[in-house]
Amino acid sequence: MSKSSANELNFRASVDLMFNRAASFMDISPKLIEKIRVCNATYIVRFGVKLRGDIHTFTGYRSVHSEHLEPVKGGIRYSPHVNQDEVEALAALMTYKTALVHVPFGGSKGGLCLSPKDWNEEELERITRRFTFELSRRDLIHPSLNVPAPDMGTGEREMAWMMDEYRRLHNTDINNIACVTGKPVHLGGIYGRVEATGRGVQYALREFFRHEDDKKKAGLKGDLDGKTVVVQGLGNVGYHTAKFISEEDGAKIITVIERDGVVRNKKGIDIEALKQHMLSGEPLSAFSGGEFSESDPAAICDPCDILIPAALEGVIHMDNAHSIKTKLIIEAANGPVTAKADKILRDKGVFIIPDMYANAGGVTVSYFEWVKNIGHIRFGRLQRRNEEAKNRSLIQALEEQGNLNFTKNFKEDFIEGALEIDLVRAGLDDTMRAGYKAIKLTLEENPQLEDMRTAAFYKAISDIALHYQSIGL
Ligand code: NAD
């Protein structure tokens, strides 16, 4: 990845600049705007864990951006680059994201400064449990106050450890498993959470292709079928997005940019095969389904219809934005485009679907998981068979009295009541469609906002401001 120049803003300043651009169009008191923009608190903890016969000190963060709604929500990232600026920027984005897609949470984010590759599973478990204990002491993990989720470098495994540690510490709290989301299904997780962010990106892209005016602005036609795509990062978000849009919608993934190199194939990369290859531990260079090159900073500028940055922040910056050759960027990662690059791309006419909307699928399904946990019942458990019985009666009546004949497959599909995964996908699709339409409506009512990102900020800030104005501070 190419480095941005020293003139580039840091991540938080970049998010604030985008926020300020939207706020400048609003008729809201500057004092209230400031209250909404600032991060309420950031807790930094240093703790020791005895490993390999020695004490190792780790630094962890949990930032709470806004508590206008509780619990606050946001992932926990494991990366050697985690720092206060980063978690505060990510926590702010969580506040705006949840407001935009009407998920009733405030914004938070956390991180642990370590490289997961440096520690084995048992060691990571001990570190995670100790971090959970530190967070729990300050109610920074809590079913009704602060609910972490996975992010870069963490997944179901870490969430299971965190939940279990919290449950041990608070065994009389009947809602204790709602302290984190993104847990394995057998430990109170929900079907569809692992894939949720990538699935949400797919639904956002499908929604984009339903809007002729937006396609025209981007210079695109038709639907996802046959569109050339460059993806950066084949982790949770990048893998699921690339898999779904290539296998289900016919998009052609021509470049995958990973930490260890780049894979290109003009005919389209088999994403499942590439992912299995990566999981097998073989080097990327040994993958036979495409042409490999060493880490190449220019790969993000490969010509394509759609660019999907799905790795980390700040990868499109003022030094490479001029060279980006795509029509549409969908920000699957948080903050992949810096504020300065955003301006360059807007001037070039690149259409950007912003992170706060594009990757909201994760927090949306986390919300469903949390509701399931505090409801203590799986979605669809009460209704499924009732729905099935009604559908069966309808089909029988139509066949007997209406002289209609349905195929066996149709009958089976129609009669079967919805499973939890069906309900989760339907709820996610609805949220992504509604989010896109809310941004578009904001733009229609305020054409001076010009672009989707500014409209998304405008909509989120308006809703949070209304909240504060209605209840006072
Ligand atoms: P992940 O750790 O599963 O995957 C990240 C991938 O990016 C890895 O495959 C890693 O090797 C690759 N990568 C790292 N540095 C890279 C570089 N310099 N160049 C190319 N590839 C690189 O993380 P994730 O959960 O998929 O998160 C990715 C992004 O999506 C982050 O910005 C995160 O905040 C955001 N996000 C994640 C979720 C979620 O549910 N996991 C939800 C919303 C947003």
Short mmCIF file of C-alpha atoms and ligand atoms in Angstrom, two decimals:
data_model
loop_
_atom_site.label_atom_id
_atom_site.label_comp_id
_atom_site.label_asym_id
_atom_site.label_seq_id
_atom_site.Cartn_x
_atom_site.Cartn_y
_atom_site.Cartn_z
CA MET A 1 0.00 0.00 0.00
CA SER A 2 1.31 3.46 -0.82
CA LYS A 3 1.81 5.89 2.02
CA SER A 4 -0.02 9.18 2.01
CA SER A 5 1.95 12.40 2.22
CA ALA A 6 2.65 14.30 5.42
CA ASN A 7 0.03 16.90 4.38
CA GLU A 8 -2.72 14.36 4.81
CA LEU A 9 -5.00 14.74 7.85
CA ASN A 10 -5.10 12.06 10.51
CA PHE A 11 -8.16 9.77 10.53
CA ARG A 12 -10.18 11.62 13.16
CA ALA A 13 -9.48 15.04 11.62
CA SER A 14 -10.50 13.59 8.25
CA VAL A 15 -13.86 12.35 9.63
CA ASP A 16 -14.36 15.70 11.39
CA LEU A 17 -13.72 17.58 8.13
CA MET A 18 -16.40 15.54 6.36
CA PHE A 19 -18.72 16.10 9.33
CA ASN A 20 -18.05 19.87 9.24
CA ARG A 21 -18.78 20.04 5.52
CA ALA A 22 -22.27 18.62 6.14
CA ALA A 23 -22.79 20.72 9.29
CA SER A 24 -21.96 23.91 7.36
CA PHE A 25 -25.22 23.45 5.43
CA MET A 26 -27.31 23.10 8.60
CA ASP A 27 -29.22 25.60 10.63
CA ILE A 28 -28.29 24.17 14.02
CA SER A 29 -26.52 25.96 16.88
CA PRO A 30 -22.73 25.61 16.51
CA LYS A 31 -22.57 24.60 20.20
CA LEU A 32 -24.87 21.66 19.58
CA ILE A 33 -22.92 20.73 16.46
CA GLU A 34 -19.75 20.70 18.55
CA LYS A 35 -21.40 18.49 21.18
CA ILE A 36 -22.42 16.00 18.50
CA ARG A 37 -18.97 15.99 16.85
CA VAL A 38 -16.72 15.49 19.88
CA CYS A 39 -15.88 12.12 21.34
CA ASN A 40 -17.28 11.85 24.90
CA ALA A 41 -14.52 9.72 26.41
CA THR A 42 -11.67 7.39 25.59
CA TYR A 43 -10.41 4.90 28.09
CA ILE A 44 -6.85 3.65 27.69
CA VAL A 45 -5.78 0.66 29.72
CA ARG A 46 -2.38 -0.96 30.06
CA PHE A 47 -2.39 -4.43 31.57
CA GLY A 48 0.09 -7.22 32.03
CA VAL A 49 -0.36 -10.88 31.18
CA LYS A 50 2.14 -13.57 32.10
CA LEU A 51 2.99 -15.45 28.92
CA ARG A 52 5.94 -17.60 27.90
CA GLY A 53 7.41 -17.16 31.40
CA ASP A 54 7.44 -13.36 31.23
CA ILE A 55 5.10 -10.45 31.83
CA HIS A 56 3.90 -8.78 28.64
CA THR A 57 2.17 -5.40 28.79
CA PHE A 58 -0.66 -4.66 26.35
CA THR A 59 -2.43 -1.38 25.57
CA GLY A 60 -6.18 -1.40 24.96
CA TYR A 61 -8.68 1.31 24.07
CA ARG A 62 -12.43 1.76 24.31
CA SER A 63 -13.78 5.03 23.03
CA VAL A 64 -17.35 6.21 23.58
CA HIS A 65 -18.30 8.83 21.04
CA SER A 66 -21.96 9.45 21.84
CA GLU A 67 -24.31 8.11 24.50
CA HIS A 68 -27.45 9.83 23.22
CA LEU A 69 -28.71 6.25 22.90
CA GLU A 70 -27.55 3.29 24.96
CA PRO A 71 -26.07 0.80 24.76
CA VAL A 72 -23.27 2.25 22.69
CA LYS A 73 -22.03 -0.12 20.02
CA GLY A 74 -18.86 -0.73 18.05
CA GLY A 75 -16.27 -3.32 17.16
CA ILE A 76 -13.03 -4.28 18.86
CA ARG A 77 -10.01 -4.33 16.59
CA TYR A 78 -6.76 -6.26 17.12
CA SER A 79 -3.93 -4.59 15.24
CA PRO A 80 -0.44 -3.30 16.05
CA HIS A 81 -1.50 0.07 14.62
CA VAL A 82 -4.47 0.69 16.95
CA ASN A 83 -4.24 4.13 18.55
CA GLN A 84 -6.45 6.73 20.19
CA ASP A 85 -6.96 8.75 17.02
CA GLU A 86 -8.13 5.65 15.16
CA VAL A 87 -10.59 4.37 17.77
CA GLU A 88 -12.07 7.86 18.22
CA ALA A 89 -12.58 8.26 14.47
CA LEU A 90 -14.15 4.79 14.26
CA ALA A 91 -16.37 5.47 17.30
CA ALA A 92 -17.60 8.69 15.67
CA LEU A 93 -18.43 6.81 12.46
CA MET A 94 -20.42 4.31 14.55
CA THR A 95 -22.59 7.11 15.98
CA TYR A 96 -23.39 8.47 12.52
CA LYS A 97 -23.87 4.98 11.04
CA THR A 98 -26.36 3.82 13.66
CA ALA A 99 -28.29 7.10 13.38
CA LEU A 100 -28.42 6.80 9.58
CA VAL A 101 -29.78 3.24 9.50
CA HIS A 102 -32.00 3.68 12.55
CA VAL A 103 -30.29 1.19 14.81
CA PRO A 104 -31.00 2.46 18.33
CA PHE A 105 -27.43 2.58 19.66
CA GLY A 106 -24.83 5.23 20.40
CA GLY A 107 -21.33 4.99 18.93
CA SER A 108 -18.26 3.33 20.40
CA LYS A 109 -15.13 1.49 19.24
CA GLY A 110 -12.25 -0.34 20.84
CA GLY A 111 -8.96 -1.89 20.06
CA LEU A 112 -6.06 -3.83 21.39
CA CYS A 113 -2.61 -2.96 20.20
CA LEU A 114 -1.22 -6.33 19.15
CA SER A 115 -0.65 -8.45 16.10
CA PRO A 116 -2.78 -11.62 16.41
CA LYS A 117 -0.15 -13.50 14.38
CA ASP A 118 2.40 -13.05 17.20
CA TRP A 119 0.40 -15.13 19.70
CA ASN A 120 -1.05 -18.63 19.71
CA GLU A 121 -4.71 -19.34 20.40
CA GLU A 122 -4.28 -20.07 24.09
CA GLU A 123 -2.29 -16.86 24.59
CA LEU A 124 -4.82 -14.79 22.67
CA GLU A 125 -7.58 -16.20 24.86
CA ARG A 126 -5.77 -15.18 28.04
CA ILE A 127 -5.09 -11.68 26.67
CA THR A 128 -8.71 -11.29 25.53
CA ARG A 129 -10.15 -12.45 28.84
CA ARG A 130 -7.92 -10.03 30.74
CA PHE A 131 -8.88 -7.14 28.44
CA THR A 132 -12.56 -8.04 29.00
CA PHE A 133 -12.03 -7.93 32.75
CA GLU A 134 -10.49 -4.44 32.45
CA LEU A 135 -13.37 -3.22 30.28
CA SER A 136 -15.97 -4.77 32.57
CA ARG A 137 -14.54 -2.96 35.63
CA ARG A 138 -15.55 0.31 33.97
CA ASP A 139 -18.82 -0.85 32.39
CA LEU A 140 -17.22 -0.56 28.96
CA ILE A 141 -18.65 -3.98 28.20
CA HIS A 142 -22.23 -4.30 29.43
CA PRO A 143 -25.51 -5.50 27.83
CA SER A 144 -27.30 -2.22 28.50
CA LEU A 145 -24.37 0.22 28.30
CA ASN A 146 -21.66 -0.88 25.89
CA VAL A 147 -21.77 -3.83 23.49
CA PRO A 148 -18.62 -4.69 21.48
CA ALA A 149 -18.56 -6.69 18.24
CA PRO A 150 -15.88 -8.07 15.89
CA ASP A 151 -13.74 -5.84 13.70
CA MET A 152 -10.37 -6.18 11.98
CA GLY A 153 -8.37 -9.03 13.54
CA THR A 154 -11.26 -10.33 15.68
CA GLY A 155 -14.19 -12.64 15.02
CA GLU A 156 -16.57 -15.14 16.60
CA ARG A 157 -13.77 -16.75 18.61
CA GLU A 158 -12.80 -13.54 20.43
CA MET A 159 -16.47 -12.63 21.00
CA ALA A 160 -17.06 -16.06 22.57
CA TRP A 161 -14.15 -15.51 25.00
CA MET A 162 -15.37 -12.02 25.87
CA MET A 163 -18.93 -13.19 26.43
CA ASP A 164 -17.79 -16.09 28.59
CA GLU A 165 -15.53 -13.89 30.72
CA TYR A 166 -18.29 -11.32 31.19
CA ARG A 167 -20.76 -14.09 32.07
CA ARG A 168 -18.42 -15.40 34.75
CA LEU A 169 -18.05 -11.93 36.25
CA HIS A 170 -21.81 -11.19 36.11
CA ASN A 171 -23.49 -14.57 36.48
CA THR A 172 -26.65 -13.14 38.08
CA ASP A 173 -27.39 -10.87 35.12
CA ILE A 174 -30.03 -12.68 33.07
CA ASN A 175 -28.99 -10.68 29.97
CA ASN A 176 -25.27 -11.30 30.34
CA ILE A 177 -24.78 -12.91 26.92
CA ALA A 178 -26.05 -9.71 25.27
CA CYS A 179 -22.76 -8.05 26.35
CA VAL A 180 -21.21 -8.70 22.90
CA THR A 181 -22.52 -9.49 19.42
CA GLY A 182 -20.91 -11.52 16.68
CA LYS A 183 -20.85 -14.62 18.90
CA PRO A 184 -21.01 -18.14 17.42
CA VAL A 185 -24.65 -19.24 16.89
CA HIS A 186 -24.38 -22.04 19.45
CA LEU A 187 -23.40 -19.45 22.09
CA GLY A 188 -26.28 -17.05 21.47
CA GLY A 189 -25.17 -15.57 18.16
CA ILE A 190 -27.48 -15.14 15.21
CA TYR A 191 -27.49 -16.77 11.78
CA GLY A 192 -26.08 -14.39 9.19
CA ARG A 193 -23.92 -12.21 11.47
CA VAL A 194 -20.56 -13.43 10.11
CA GLU A 195 -21.54 -12.54 6.54
CA ALA A 196 -23.63 -9.50 7.49
CA THR A 197 -21.32 -6.64 6.54
CA GLY A 198 -20.46 -8.17 3.15
CA ARG A 199 -24.12 -9.07 2.56
CA GLY A 200 -25.03 -5.46 3.39
CA VAL A 201 -22.48 -4.18 0.83
CA GLN A 202 -24.07 -6.49 -1.76
CA TYR A 203 -27.56 -5.16 -0.93
CA ALA A 204 -26.24 -1.56 -1.09
CA LEU A 205 -24.79 -2.22 -4.56
CA ARG A 206 -28.03 -3.80 -5.74
CA GLU A 207 -29.91 -0.74 -4.48
CA PHE A 208 -27.49 1.57 -6.32
CA PHE A 209 -28.21 -0.29 -9.57
CA ARG A 210 -31.95 0.28 -9.05
CA HIS A 211 -31.45 4.06 -9.40
CA GLU A 212 -31.07 5.18 -13.01
CA ASP A 213 -30.01 8.73 -12.05
CA ASP A 214 -27.16 7.46 -9.85
CA LYS A 215 -25.99 5.01 -12.51
CA LYS A 216 -25.98 7.87 -15.01
CA LYS A 217 -23.90 10.03 -12.65
CA ALA A 218 -21.40 7.18 -12.26
CA GLY A 219 -21.40 6.37 -15.98
CA LEU A 220 -22.66 2.81 -15.42
CA LYS A 221 -25.48 0.86 -17.05
CA GLY A 222 -27.48 -2.30 -16.35
CA ASP A 223 -26.86 -4.18 -13.14
CA LEU A 224 -23.94 -5.89 -11.38
CA ASP A 225 -23.71 -8.60 -14.04
CA GLY A 226 -20.38 -8.40 -15.88
CA LYS A 227 -19.10 -5.36 -13.98
CA THR A 228 -15.35 -5.42 -13.32
CA VAL A 229 -14.40 -5.11 -9.66
CA VAL A 230 -11.19 -4.46 -7.69
CA VAL A 231 -11.30 -5.55 -4.02
CA GLN A 232 -8.78 -4.58 -1.38
CA GLY A 233 -8.69 -6.95 1.62
CA LEU A 234 -10.10 -10.50 1.51
CA GLY A 235 -10.95 -10.68 5.21
CA ASN A 236 -14.44 -10.96 6.63
CA VAL A 237 -15.96 -8.00 4.79
CA GLY A 238 -14.02 -8.21 1.51
CA TYR A 239 -14.40 -11.97 1.14
CA HIS A 240 -18.15 -12.06 1.72
CA THR A 241 -18.79 -9.04 -0.50
CA ALA A 242 -16.66 -10.41 -3.35
CA LYS A 243 -18.10 -13.92 -3.02
CA PHE A 244 -21.75 -12.79 -3.04
CA ILE A 245 -21.51 -10.28 -5.88
CA SER A 246 -19.50 -12.66 -8.08
CA GLU A 247 -21.44 -15.87 -7.35
CA GLU A 248 -24.95 -14.40 -7.11
CA ASP A 249 -24.88 -11.24 -9.24
CA GLY A 250 -22.34 -12.05 -11.96
CA ALA A 251 -19.77 -9.36 -11.09
CA LYS A 252 -16.21 -10.09 -12.25
CA ILE A 253 -13.53 -9.68 -9.58
CA ILE A 254 -10.44 -8.85 -11.64
CA THR A 255 -8.04 -7.77 -8.87
CA VAL A 256 -7.70 -8.77 -5.23
CA ILE A 257 -5.22 -6.73 -3.21
CA GLU A 258 -4.02 -8.39 -0.02
CA ARG A 259 -1.35 -7.58 2.56
CA ASP A 260 1.07 -10.05 0.97
CA GLY A 261 0.52 -9.23 -2.68
CA VAL A 262 -1.92 -8.83 -5.53
CA VAL A 263 -3.83 -11.40 -7.61
CA ARG A 264 -5.15 -10.40 -11.02
CA ASN A 265 -7.28 -12.28 -13.53
CA LYS A 266 -9.10 -10.48 -16.35
CA LYS A 267 -11.56 -13.39 -16.71
CA GLY A 268 -12.56 -13.09 -13.04
CA ILE A 269 -11.05 -14.60 -9.89
CA ASP A 270 -12.75 -17.56 -8.20
CA ILE A 271 -13.11 -15.94 -4.78
CA GLU A 272 -13.98 -19.11 -2.87
CA ALA A 273 -10.91 -20.87 -4.33
CA LEU A 274 -8.67 -17.91 -3.44
CA LYS A 275 -10.02 -17.73 0.10
CA GLN A 276 -9.55 -21.49 0.64
CA HIS A 277 -6.02 -21.12 -0.69
CA MET A 278 -5.31 -18.30 1.77
CA LEU A 279 -6.77 -20.30 4.67
CA SER A 280 -4.59 -23.30 3.78
CA GLY A 281 -1.53 -21.26 4.73
CA GLU A 282 0.01 -21.48 1.25
CA PRO A 283 1.62 -18.24 0.04
CA LEU A 284 -0.52 -16.02 -2.19
CA SER A 285 2.12 -16.37 -4.90
CA ALA A 286 1.26 -20.10 -5.22
CA PHE A 287 -2.38 -19.45 -6.16
CA SER A 288 -2.98 -20.82 -9.64
CA GLY A 289 -6.20 -18.93 -10.42
CA GLY A 290 -4.58 -15.62 -11.33
CA GLU A 291 -1.40 -13.67 -11.92
CA PHE A 292 0.49 -12.80 -8.75
CA SER A 293 2.59 -9.73 -8.08
CA GLU A 294 4.34 -8.53 -4.94
CA SER A 295 2.62 -5.78 -2.92
CA ASP A 296 1.92 -3.17 -5.54
CA PRO A 297 0.77 0.31 -4.43
CA ALA A 298 -0.61 0.99 -7.91
CA ALA A 299 -3.01 -1.99 -7.84
CA ILE A 300 -5.74 0.09 -6.22
CA CYS A 301 -5.60 2.22 -9.37
CA ASP A 302 -6.32 -0.76 -11.71
CA PRO A 303 -9.07 0.30 -14.15
CA CYS A 304 -12.45 -1.14 -13.13
CA ASP A 305 -16.16 -0.33 -12.87
CA ILE A 306 -16.33 -0.74 -9.09
CA LEU A 307 -13.59 -0.36 -6.48
CA ILE A 308 -14.25 -1.96 -3.10
CA PRO A 309 -11.74 -1.01 -0.40
CA ALA A 310 -12.43 -3.54 2.37
CA ALA A 311 -9.25 -3.55 4.44
CA LEU A 312 -8.42 -0.42 6.38
CA GLU A 313 -8.61 3.35 6.52
CA GLY A 314 -6.67 5.98 4.57
CA VAL A 315 -5.78 3.81 1.56
CA ILE A 316 -7.09 6.33 -0.98
CA HIS A 317 -5.40 9.60 -0.21
CA MET A 318 -4.31 12.86 -1.81
CA ASP A 319 -1.29 11.20 -3.47
CA ASN A 320 -3.12 8.39 -5.28
CA ALA A 321 -6.66 9.77 -5.65
CA HIS A 322 -5.81 11.40 -9.00
CA SER A 323 -4.77 8.00 -10.37
CA ILE A 324 -7.87 6.04 -9.29
CA LYS A 325 -9.56 4.69 -12.42
CA THR A 326 -13.02 3.57 -11.36
CA LYS A 327 -16.57 4.82 -11.79
CA LEU A 328 -17.90 3.76 -8.42
CA ILE A 329 -16.28 3.33 -5.00
CA ILE A 330 -18.24 1.52 -2.33
CA GLU A 331 -16.52 1.95 1.04
CA ALA A 332 -16.77 -1.48 2.64
CA ALA A 333 -13.97 -0.57 5.09
CA ASN A 334 -14.28 2.33 7.51
CA GLY A 335 -12.59 5.54 6.34
CA PRO A 336 -10.75 4.17 3.25
CA VAL A 337 -10.95 7.55 1.50
CA THR A 338 -9.40 10.54 3.29
CA ALA A 339 -11.26 13.86 3.29
CA LYS A 340 -8.74 15.36 0.86
CA ALA A 341 -8.99 12.40 -1.50
CA ASP A 342 -12.77 12.62 -1.26
CA LYS A 343 -12.65 16.13 -2.74
CA ILE A 344 -10.30 15.05 -5.55
CA LEU A 345 -12.56 12.10 -6.42
CA ARG A 346 -15.71 14.20 -6.31
CA ASP A 347 -14.11 16.69 -8.70
CA LYS A 348 -13.18 13.77 -11.00
CA GLY A 349 -16.81 12.59 -10.98
CA VAL A 350 -16.24 9.30 -9.15
CA PHE A 351 -19.45 8.19 -7.43
CA ILE A 352 -18.83 7.22 -3.78
CA ILE A 353 -21.16 5.17 -1.59
CA PRO A 354 -19.90 6.15 1.86
CA ASP A 355 -18.75 3.81 4.64
CA MET A 356 -21.27 4.95 7.21
CA TYR A 357 -24.00 3.52 4.98
CA ALA A 358 -22.17 0.87 2.93
CA ASN A 359 -20.85 -1.21 5.82
CA ALA A 360 -23.82 -0.73 8.17
CA GLY A 361 -24.90 -4.35 7.63
CA GLY A 362 -22.67 -5.52 10.48
CA VAL A 363 -24.18 -3.31 13.13
CA THR A 364 -27.68 -3.93 11.78
CA VAL A 365 -27.42 -7.69 12.27
CA SER A 366 -25.62 -7.12 15.59
CA TYR A 367 -28.74 -5.23 16.63
CA PHE A 368 -30.88 -8.25 15.67
CA GLU A 369 -28.56 -10.48 17.72
CA TRP A 370 -28.80 -8.19 20.75
CA VAL A 371 -32.61 -8.11 20.49
CA LYS A 372 -32.62 -11.92 20.23
CA ASN A 373 -30.41 -12.17 23.33
CA ILE A 374 -32.49 -9.87 25.51
CA GLY A 375 -35.67 -11.49 24.16
CA HIS A 376 -34.25 -14.94 25.03
CA ILE A 377 -35.87 -16.48 21.98
CA ARG A 378 -34.79 -17.28 18.45
CA PHE A 379 -36.48 -15.27 15.71
CA GLY A 380 -39.33 -17.17 14.06
CA ARG A 381 -39.65 -19.81 16.80
CA LEU A 382 -43.27 -18.97 17.58
CA GLN A 383 -44.46 -18.13 14.08
CA ARG A 384 -42.75 -20.60 11.75
CA ARG A 385 -45.09 -23.61 11.96
CA ASN A 386 -48.15 -21.40 12.15
CA GLU A 387 -47.06 -19.69 8.95
CA GLU A 388 -46.41 -23.09 7.38
CA ALA A 389 -49.91 -24.38 8.29
CA LYS A 390 -51.57 -21.29 6.79
CA ASN A 391 -49.55 -21.54 3.59
CA ARG A 392 -50.38 -25.25 3.28
CA SER A 393 -54.13 -24.53 3.66
CA LEU A 394 -53.92 -21.80 1.02
CA ILE A 395 -52.18 -24.08 -1.49
CA GLN A 396 -54.66 -26.91 -0.77
CA ALA A 397 -57.64 -24.57 -1.29
CA LEU A 398 -56.21 -23.22 -4.54
CA GLU A 399 -55.56 -26.74 -5.83
CA GLU A 400 -58.90 -28.18 -4.78
CA GLN A 401 -61.21 -25.27 -5.46
CA GLY A 402 -59.28 -23.23 -8.00
CA ASN A 403 -58.22 -26.22 -10.06
CA LEU A 404 -54.63 -25.04 -10.00
CA ASN A 405 -51.59 -27.32 -10.08
CA PHE A 406 -48.36 -26.16 -8.50
CA THR A 407 -45.01 -27.85 -8.92
CA LYS A 408 -43.56 -29.77 -5.95
CA ASN A 409 -40.62 -27.35 -5.70
CA PHE A 410 -42.84 -24.29 -5.70
CA LYS A 411 -45.09 -25.80 -3.03
CA GLU A 412 -42.17 -26.69 -0.79
CA ASP A 413 -40.63 -23.21 -1.10
CA PHE A 414 -43.92 -21.42 -0.60
CA ILE A 415 -45.20 -23.49 2.30
CA GLU A 416 -42.04 -23.50 4.39
CA GLY A 417 -42.13 -20.84 7.14
CA ALA A 418 -39.22 -18.42 7.43
CA LEU A 419 -36.04 -19.56 9.18
CA GLU A 420 -33.98 -17.16 11.31
CA ILE A 421 -31.52 -16.62 8.44
CA ASP A 422 -34.40 -15.68 6.09
CA LEU A 423 -35.69 -13.13 8.58
CA VAL A 424 -32.20 -11.71 9.19
CA ARG A 425 -31.55 -11.31 5.45
CA ALA A 426 -34.96 -9.73 4.90
CA GLY A 427 -34.41 -7.29 7.77
CA LEU A 428 -30.94 -6.43 6.51
CA ASP A 429 -32.14 -5.92 2.93
CA ASP A 430 -34.91 -3.66 4.16
CA THR A 431 -32.44 -1.62 6.24
CA MET A 432 -30.00 -1.20 3.35
CA ARG A 433 -32.73 -0.17 0.91
CA ALA A 434 -34.25 2.25 3.42
CA GLY A 435 -30.80 3.72 4.23
CA TYR A 436 -30.04 4.38 0.57
CA LYS A 437 -33.45 5.99 0.04
CA ALA A 438 -33.03 8.16 3.15
CA ILE A 439 -29.73 9.51 1.79
CA LYS A 440 -31.29 10.15 -1.63
CA LEU A 441 -34.29 11.92 -0.12
CA THR A 442 -31.95 14.12 1.92
CA LEU A 443 -30.09 14.98 -1.29
CA GLU A 444 -33.30 15.74 -3.16
CA GLU A 445 -34.48 18.04 -0.39
CA ASN A 446 -31.05 19.68 -0.06
CA PRO A 447 -29.41 19.65 -3.52
CA GLN A 448 -26.61 21.90 -2.25
CA LEU A 449 -25.19 18.84 -0.43
CA GLU A 450 -24.16 17.43 -3.84
CA ASP A 451 -22.87 13.98 -2.81
CA MET A 452 -23.97 10.91 -0.88
CA ARG A 453 -21.41 11.22 1.89
CA THR A 454 -22.37 14.79 2.78
CA ALA A 455 -26.06 13.85 2.62
CA ALA A 456 -25.45 10.82 4.87
CA PHE A 457 -23.67 12.99 7.46
CA TYR A 458 -26.43 15.61 7.16
CA LYS A 459 -29.15 13.06 7.79
CA ALA A 460 -27.32 11.47 10.74
CA ILE A 461 -26.46 14.82 12.36
CA SER A 462 -30.07 16.05 11.93
CA ASP A 463 -31.45 12.97 13.68
CA ILE A 464 -28.99 13.17 16.59
CA ALA A 465 -29.61 16.93 16.92
CA LEU A 466 -33.37 16.29 17.05
CA HIS A 467 -32.76 13.75 19.79
CA TYR A 468 -30.79 16.25 21.91
CA GLN A 469 -33.23 19.08 21.19
CA SER A 470 -36.17 16.92 22.31
CA ILE A 471 -34.70 15.63 25.56
CA GLY A 472 -32.21 18.36 26.46
CA LEU A 473 -28.66 17.59 27.52
P1 NAD B 1 -10.43 -8.66 8.73
O1 NAD B 1 -9.33 -8.61 9.70
O2 NAD B 1 -11.33 -9.84 8.70
O3 NAD B 1 -9.88 -8.48 7.23
C1 NAD B 1 -9.03 -7.47 6.84
C2 NAD B 1 -8.30 -7.99 5.60
O4 NAD B 1 -7.53 -6.93 5.03
C3 NAD B 1 -7.32 -9.13 5.91
O5 NAD B 1 -7.48 -10.16 4.96
C4 NAD B 1 -5.96 -8.47 5.82
O6 NAD B 1 -4.93 -9.36 5.42
C5 NAD B 1 -6.21 -7.41 4.75
N1 NAD B 1 -5.28 -6.29 4.83
C6 NAD B 1 -4.76 -5.70 5.93
N2 NAD B 1 -3.93 -4.72 5.58
C7 NAD B 1 -3.94 -4.67 4.23
C8 NAD B 1 -3.28 -3.86 3.27
N3 NAD B 1 -2.45 -2.93 3.65
N4 NAD B 1 -3.54 -4.08 1.97
C9 NAD B 1 -4.39 -5.06 1.58
N5 NAD B 1 -5.03 -5.86 2.45
C10 NAD B 1 -4.80 -5.67 3.76
O7 NAD B 1 -11.26 -7.30 8.96
P2 NAD B 1 -12.76 -6.99 8.57
O8 NAD B 1 -13.61 -7.32 9.72
O9 NAD B 1 -13.05 -7.56 7.23
O10 NAD B 1 -12.72 -5.40 8.48
C11 NAD B 1 -12.25 -4.73 7.33
C12 NAD B 1 -12.77 -3.31 7.35
O11 NAD B 1 -14.20 -3.32 7.43
C13 NAD B 1 -12.30 -2.46 8.52
O12 NAD B 1 -12.19 -1.12 8.10
C14 NAD B 1 -13.44 -2.57 9.51
O13 NAD B 1 -13.50 -1.50 10.42
C15 NAD B 1 -14.61 -2.55 8.55
N6 NAD B 1 -15.85 -3.11 9.08
C16 NAD B 1 -15.91 -4.40 9.55
C17 NAD B 1 -17.12 -4.90 10.02
C18 NAD B 1 -17.27 -6.33 10.47
O14 NAD B 1 -18.41 -6.74 10.73
N7 NAD B 1 -16.22 -7.12 10.56
C19 NAD B 1 -18.25 -4.08 10.06
C20 NAD B 1 -18.16 -2.77 9.57
C21 NAD B 1 -16.96 -2.31 9.08
#
